[in-house]
Amino acid sequence: MATIAVTGGKGGTGKSTVACSLAYELSKRKRVMLIDADVDCPNDHLLLSIERKHVKDVTAFLPEFDHNKCIACGKCAQACRANAIVHVPGKKPIFVEQQCIGCRACQIVCPAGAIKESAKKIGVVYKGKKESLDFFSAELLPGFEESSPVVNALKEVAMKNADSYDYIIIDTAAGTHCNVISALLGCDFAIAVTEPTPLGKHDLELILELLSILRIKSGIVINRSDIADAKVIEKSAKRFNVPIIEKIPYSKYIEENYAKGKPIEDEAIKKLANFLEASL
């Protein structure tokens, strides 16, 4: 079993298109699971026209203050890096629920045992299927900022039967934030999707640096490779010593199937699938 992340620093480069197309292509002859870990804006089910079914709600720790026990020391506010607790000397703590990220720091440091455990719903995990391709995704509820707990819950559910698959494709969010790191952890290989533009180059280098820190072997896919000179990306690839494993030229066919929610069967995707089968 090989776990492959499809990631990329810049949004809009075609990361989800590559992830969905690659997973669908591999599923024709292998046992494949696709995980949409972009929980802030999941769209793989739309690209593959998959009907999602509810699996479970995701909850996070929520502090419940017992003001009868509270000694108004302010240690909970000092420990809260999200500034969800306000301390006014001589007053009981003021809790701003919308700011809370569920880290439990306040409960850990409270010397009076005045903080009990409660929970709040922050997301939902879904599953679906496209022919022989198994699919999992999750969605962060509106109003919550920290999405990595939802990514972790999604992976926990999806990976229960990981050994029954030949390939697990994880489509991460764009960027290099905590939710992306959560999605990348445990992956055997990462495909960094980019485009031949200055912004594409800049953000590609950010994700390649992160992958280097995480010690995840990677390769580069240049999407819409013919819209500009790809040398801008080739320089970054050489700098980080990461190979360019495939170039996908702009295609009207890909654009039309993307809009219709149909799987994309392209020669470049087939070559990418063959590369992974031969390498992993």
Short mmCIF file of C-alpha atoms in Angstrom, two decimals:
data_model
loop_
_atom_site.label_atom_id
_atom_site.label_comp_id
_atom_site.label_asym_id
_atom_site.label_seq_id
_atom_site.Cartn_x
_atom_site.Cartn_y
_atom_site.Cartn_z
CA MET A 1 0.00 0.00 0.00
CA ALA A 2 1.31 3.43 -0.98
CA THR A 3 -0.06 6.73 0.28
CA ILE A 4 0.37 9.57 -2.20
CA ALA A 5 -0.38 13.22 -1.46
CA VAL A 6 -1.36 15.58 -4.25
CA THR A 7 -0.47 19.02 -2.96
CA GLY A 8 0.78 22.44 -3.99
CA GLY A 9 1.45 25.82 -2.48
CA LYS A 10 -0.71 27.83 -4.86
CA GLY A 11 -4.46 27.43 -5.21
CA GLY A 12 -6.03 27.09 -8.65
CA THR A 13 -3.18 25.15 -10.26
CA GLY A 14 -5.31 22.05 -10.88
CA LYS A 15 -4.34 20.06 -7.80
CA SER A 16 -7.79 18.56 -7.31
CA THR A 17 -8.11 17.85 -11.03
CA VAL A 18 -4.86 15.88 -10.96
CA ALA A 19 -5.81 14.06 -7.73
CA CYS A 20 -9.24 13.01 -9.02
CA SER A 21 -7.99 12.05 -12.48
CA LEU A 22 -5.06 10.08 -11.12
CA ALA A 23 -7.20 8.23 -8.57
CA TYR A 24 -9.80 7.35 -11.21
CA GLU A 25 -7.15 6.14 -13.66
CA LEU A 26 -5.45 3.94 -11.07
CA SER A 27 -8.79 2.54 -9.91
CA LYS A 28 -9.31 0.89 -13.31
CA ARG A 29 -6.78 -1.79 -12.35
CA LYS A 30 -5.90 -1.24 -8.69
CA ARG A 31 -7.72 -0.90 -5.37
CA VAL A 32 -7.74 2.85 -4.76
CA MET A 33 -9.12 5.25 -2.16
CA LEU A 34 -9.31 9.00 -2.72
CA ILE A 35 -9.36 11.29 0.33
CA ASP A 36 -10.35 14.92 -0.16
CA ALA A 37 -8.51 16.54 2.76
CA ASP A 38 -9.23 20.11 1.65
CA VAL A 39 -11.88 20.38 4.34
CA ASP A 40 -12.21 24.16 4.04
CA CYS A 41 -13.37 23.83 0.43
CA PRO A 42 -13.90 20.18 -0.59
CA ASN A 43 -14.79 19.74 -4.26
CA ASP A 44 -13.52 16.33 -5.39
CA HIS A 45 -17.03 14.91 -5.12
CA LEU A 46 -18.20 17.58 -7.57
CA LEU A 47 -15.39 16.85 -10.04
CA LEU A 48 -16.28 13.15 -10.03
CA SER A 49 -20.06 13.54 -9.58
CA ILE A 50 -20.03 11.50 -6.36
CA GLU A 51 -23.00 11.59 -4.01
CA ARG A 52 -21.62 11.91 -0.49
CA LYS A 53 -23.15 10.09 2.46
CA HIS A 54 -22.80 11.15 6.09
CA VAL A 55 -20.37 9.05 8.14
CA LYS A 56 -19.90 10.98 11.40
CA ASP A 57 -19.84 14.40 12.97
CA VAL A 58 -16.50 15.81 14.08
CA THR A 59 -16.40 17.45 17.49
CA ALA A 60 -13.74 19.41 19.32
CA PHE A 61 -13.03 20.09 22.99
CA LEU A 62 -14.92 23.04 24.42
CA PRO A 63 -14.13 24.31 27.94
CA GLU A 64 -16.99 24.62 30.40
CA PHE A 65 -16.17 26.95 33.27
CA ASP A 66 -17.34 26.22 36.83
CA HIS A 67 -17.35 29.71 38.32
CA ASN A 68 -17.97 28.32 41.79
CA LYS A 69 -14.56 26.62 41.72
CA CYS A 70 -12.77 29.35 39.74
CA ILE A 71 -10.26 31.37 41.77
CA ALA A 72 -9.86 34.07 39.09
CA CYS A 73 -6.11 33.49 38.80
CA GLY A 74 -5.99 34.18 35.06
CA LYS A 75 -3.75 31.23 34.22
CA CYS A 76 -6.25 29.90 31.67
CA ALA A 77 -6.12 33.20 29.75
CA GLN A 78 -2.32 33.21 29.86
CA ALA A 79 -2.19 29.69 28.40
CA CYS A 80 -4.71 30.38 25.62
CA ARG A 81 -2.75 31.20 22.46
CA ALA A 82 -5.99 31.71 20.51
CA ASN A 83 -7.02 34.57 22.83
CA ALA A 84 -10.35 32.86 23.46
CA ILE A 85 -10.23 33.66 27.19
CA VAL A 86 -10.12 37.20 28.55
CA HIS A 87 -8.90 37.82 32.09
CA VAL A 88 -9.72 40.96 34.02
CA PRO A 89 -7.97 41.06 37.43
CA GLY A 90 -10.36 40.10 40.20
CA LYS A 91 -13.00 38.88 37.71
CA LYS A 92 -14.01 35.46 36.46
CA PRO A 93 -12.74 34.57 32.95
CA ILE A 94 -14.65 35.75 29.91
CA PHE A 95 -14.83 33.01 27.27
CA VAL A 96 -15.12 33.80 23.53
CA GLU A 97 -16.25 30.50 22.04
CA GLN A 98 -15.70 31.50 18.40
CA GLN A 99 -11.97 31.93 19.07
CA CYS A 100 -11.48 28.55 20.77
CA ILE A 101 -9.51 25.93 18.82
CA GLY A 102 -9.98 23.14 21.38
CA CYS A 103 -6.35 22.77 22.45
CA ARG A 104 -7.19 22.05 26.14
CA ALA A 105 -4.37 24.27 27.41
CA CYS A 106 -6.75 26.12 29.72
CA GLN A 107 -7.96 22.89 31.32
CA ILE A 108 -4.43 21.61 31.80
CA VAL A 109 -3.14 24.70 33.62
CA CYS A 110 -6.21 25.41 35.79
CA PRO A 111 -5.05 24.88 39.41
CA ALA A 112 -8.61 24.75 40.79
CA GLY A 113 -10.05 22.12 38.43
CA ALA A 114 -12.67 24.65 37.41
CA ILE A 115 -12.71 23.78 33.71
CA LYS A 116 -14.80 20.80 32.67
CA GLU A 117 -14.95 19.14 29.26
CA SER A 118 -17.70 19.88 26.80
CA ALA A 119 -17.78 19.53 23.00
CA LYS A 120 -18.83 21.40 19.91
CA LYS A 121 -19.52 20.14 16.41
CA ILE A 122 -16.95 21.54 13.98
CA GLY A 123 -17.24 19.36 10.89
CA VAL A 124 -18.68 16.35 9.09
CA VAL A 125 -17.03 13.30 7.50
CA TYR A 126 -18.54 11.83 4.32
CA LYS A 127 -17.97 8.82 2.09
CA GLY A 128 -18.93 7.88 -1.45
CA LYS A 129 -17.99 5.78 -4.45
CA LYS A 130 -17.30 6.25 -8.15
CA GLU A 131 -17.38 2.87 -9.87
CA SER A 132 -14.48 0.97 -8.23
CA LEU A 133 -13.01 4.10 -6.60
CA ASP A 134 -13.71 4.53 -2.87
CA PHE A 135 -13.97 8.09 -1.64
CA PHE A 136 -13.85 9.96 1.67
CA SER A 137 -14.09 13.68 2.36
CA ALA A 138 -14.89 16.06 5.19
CA GLU A 139 -16.10 19.60 5.59
CA LEU A 140 -15.35 22.24 8.22
CA LEU A 141 -18.52 23.95 9.43
CA PRO A 142 -18.84 27.70 8.74
CA GLY A 143 -17.59 29.92 11.54
CA PHE A 144 -14.64 27.76 12.61
CA GLU A 145 -11.08 28.66 11.68
CA GLU A 146 -8.88 25.70 12.67
CA SER A 147 -9.45 22.90 10.18
CA SER A 148 -6.63 20.48 11.04
CA PRO A 149 -8.74 18.61 13.67
CA VAL A 150 -11.27 17.85 10.92
CA VAL A 151 -8.46 16.62 8.63
CA ASN A 152 -7.20 14.38 11.43
CA ALA A 153 -10.69 12.98 12.05
CA LEU A 154 -11.15 12.36 8.32
CA LYS A 155 -7.88 10.44 8.06
CA GLU A 156 -8.70 8.42 11.18
CA VAL A 157 -11.99 7.26 9.62
CA ALA A 158 -10.66 6.70 6.11
CA MET A 159 -7.47 4.90 7.11
CA LYS A 160 -9.15 2.20 9.22
CA ASN A 161 -9.03 -0.22 6.29
CA ALA A 162 -5.95 1.24 4.61
CA ASP A 163 -4.28 -2.15 4.16
CA SER A 164 -7.02 -3.25 1.77
CA TYR A 165 -5.92 -0.70 -0.86
CA ASP A 166 -3.03 -0.60 -3.29
CA TYR A 167 -3.02 3.21 -3.42
CA ILE A 168 -4.41 5.95 -1.21
CA ILE A 169 -4.52 9.36 -2.86
CA ILE A 170 -4.81 12.34 -0.48
CA ASP A 171 -5.83 15.65 -2.03
CA THR A 172 -4.57 18.36 0.34
CA ALA A 173 -5.58 21.98 0.64
CA ALA A 174 -3.40 24.62 -1.00
CA GLY A 175 -0.70 26.32 1.03
CA THR A 176 1.60 25.13 3.81
CA HIS A 177 -0.56 25.68 6.90
CA CYS A 178 -1.40 23.19 9.69
CA ASN A 179 -4.23 21.54 7.74
CA VAL A 180 -1.84 20.75 4.88
CA ILE A 181 0.76 19.36 7.29
CA SER A 182 -1.92 17.16 8.90
CA ALA A 183 -2.84 15.79 5.47
CA LEU A 184 0.79 15.17 4.49
CA LEU A 185 1.87 13.31 7.62
CA GLY A 186 2.31 9.61 6.94
CA CYS A 187 2.47 9.94 3.16
CA ASP A 188 5.05 7.95 1.19
CA PHE A 189 5.23 10.32 -1.77
CA ALA A 190 3.93 13.77 -2.71
CA ILE A 191 3.04 15.22 -6.08
CA ALA A 192 3.51 18.99 -6.06
CA VAL A 193 1.20 20.49 -8.69
CA THR A 194 2.15 23.88 -10.07
CA GLU A 195 1.87 26.12 -13.12
CA PRO A 196 4.55 27.95 -15.15
CA THR A 197 3.96 31.40 -13.65
CA PRO A 198 5.89 33.55 -11.15
CA LEU A 199 3.26 32.89 -8.46
CA GLY A 200 3.32 29.19 -9.29
CA LYS A 201 7.10 29.16 -8.86
CA HIS A 202 6.99 31.08 -5.58
CA ASP A 203 4.42 28.83 -3.93
CA LEU A 204 5.92 25.66 -5.39
CA GLU A 205 9.15 26.44 -3.57
CA LEU A 206 7.23 26.87 -0.30
CA ILE A 207 5.64 23.42 -0.58
CA LEU A 208 8.92 21.81 -1.68
CA GLU A 209 10.62 23.29 1.38
CA LEU A 210 7.87 21.90 3.61
CA LEU A 211 8.12 18.45 2.00
CA SER A 212 11.87 18.53 2.58
CA ILE A 213 11.35 19.32 6.26
CA LEU A 214 8.82 16.48 6.55
CA ARG A 215 11.22 14.19 4.65
CA ILE A 216 8.60 13.19 2.10
CA LYS A 217 9.93 12.21 -1.31
CA SER A 218 8.28 14.25 -4.04
CA GLY A 219 7.92 15.00 -7.72
CA ILE A 220 6.56 17.97 -9.66
CA VAL A 221 3.66 18.05 -12.09
CA ILE A 222 3.37 21.18 -14.23
CA ASN A 223 -0.27 21.74 -15.14
CA ARG A 224 -1.20 23.91 -18.12
CA SER A 225 2.47 23.56 -18.97
CA ASP A 226 2.21 25.35 -22.33
CA ILE A 227 0.63 28.62 -21.17
CA ALA A 228 4.11 30.06 -20.50
CA ASP A 229 7.76 29.08 -20.48
CA ALA A 230 8.18 26.12 -18.10
CA LYS A 231 11.84 27.03 -17.47
CA VAL A 232 10.71 29.09 -14.48
CA ILE A 233 9.62 25.83 -12.82
CA GLU A 234 12.60 23.86 -14.10
CA LYS A 235 14.91 26.21 -12.19
CA SER A 236 13.03 25.54 -8.93
CA ALA A 237 13.08 21.79 -9.58
CA LYS A 238 16.84 21.91 -10.05
CA ARG A 239 17.33 24.05 -6.95
CA PHE A 240 15.44 21.58 -4.73
CA ASN A 241 16.67 18.51 -6.61
CA VAL A 242 13.09 17.36 -7.22
CA PRO A 243 12.22 15.81 -10.61
CA ILE A 244 9.49 17.05 -12.92
CA ILE A 245 7.58 13.82 -13.43
CA GLU A 246 4.90 15.05 -15.82
CA LYS A 247 3.74 18.06 -17.82
CA ILE A 248 0.04 18.46 -18.59
CA PRO A 249 -0.66 20.90 -21.45
CA TYR A 250 -3.77 23.05 -21.50
CA SER A 251 -6.70 21.10 -22.93
CA LYS A 252 -10.22 22.12 -23.89
CA TYR A 253 -11.29 18.53 -23.22
CA ILE A 254 -10.04 18.72 -19.61
CA GLU A 255 -11.79 22.06 -19.13
CA GLU A 256 -15.12 20.74 -20.45
CA ASN A 257 -15.04 17.53 -18.39
CA TYR A 258 -14.07 19.51 -15.31
CA ALA A 259 -17.15 21.69 -15.73
CA LYS A 260 -19.40 18.66 -16.27
CA GLY A 261 -18.08 16.68 -13.29
CA LYS A 262 -16.77 13.88 -15.49
CA PRO A 263 -13.56 11.90 -14.89
CA ILE A 264 -10.67 13.18 -17.00
CA GLU A 265 -8.90 10.50 -19.02
CA ASP A 266 -5.86 12.17 -20.52
CA GLU A 267 -2.60 10.76 -21.88
CA ALA A 268 -0.53 12.77 -19.39
CA ILE A 269 -2.59 11.35 -16.49
CA LYS A 270 -2.04 7.82 -17.81
CA LYS A 271 1.73 8.46 -17.95
CA LEU A 272 1.63 9.81 -14.38
CA ALA A 273 -0.22 6.69 -13.20
CA ASN A 274 2.29 4.46 -14.97
CA PHE A 275 5.15 6.37 -13.33
CA LEU A 276 3.70 5.82 -9.87
CA GLU A 277 3.03 2.13 -10.48
CA ALA A 278 6.62 1.66 -11.61
CA SER A 279 8.12 3.73 -8.77
CA LEU A 280 6.07 2.91 -5.67
#
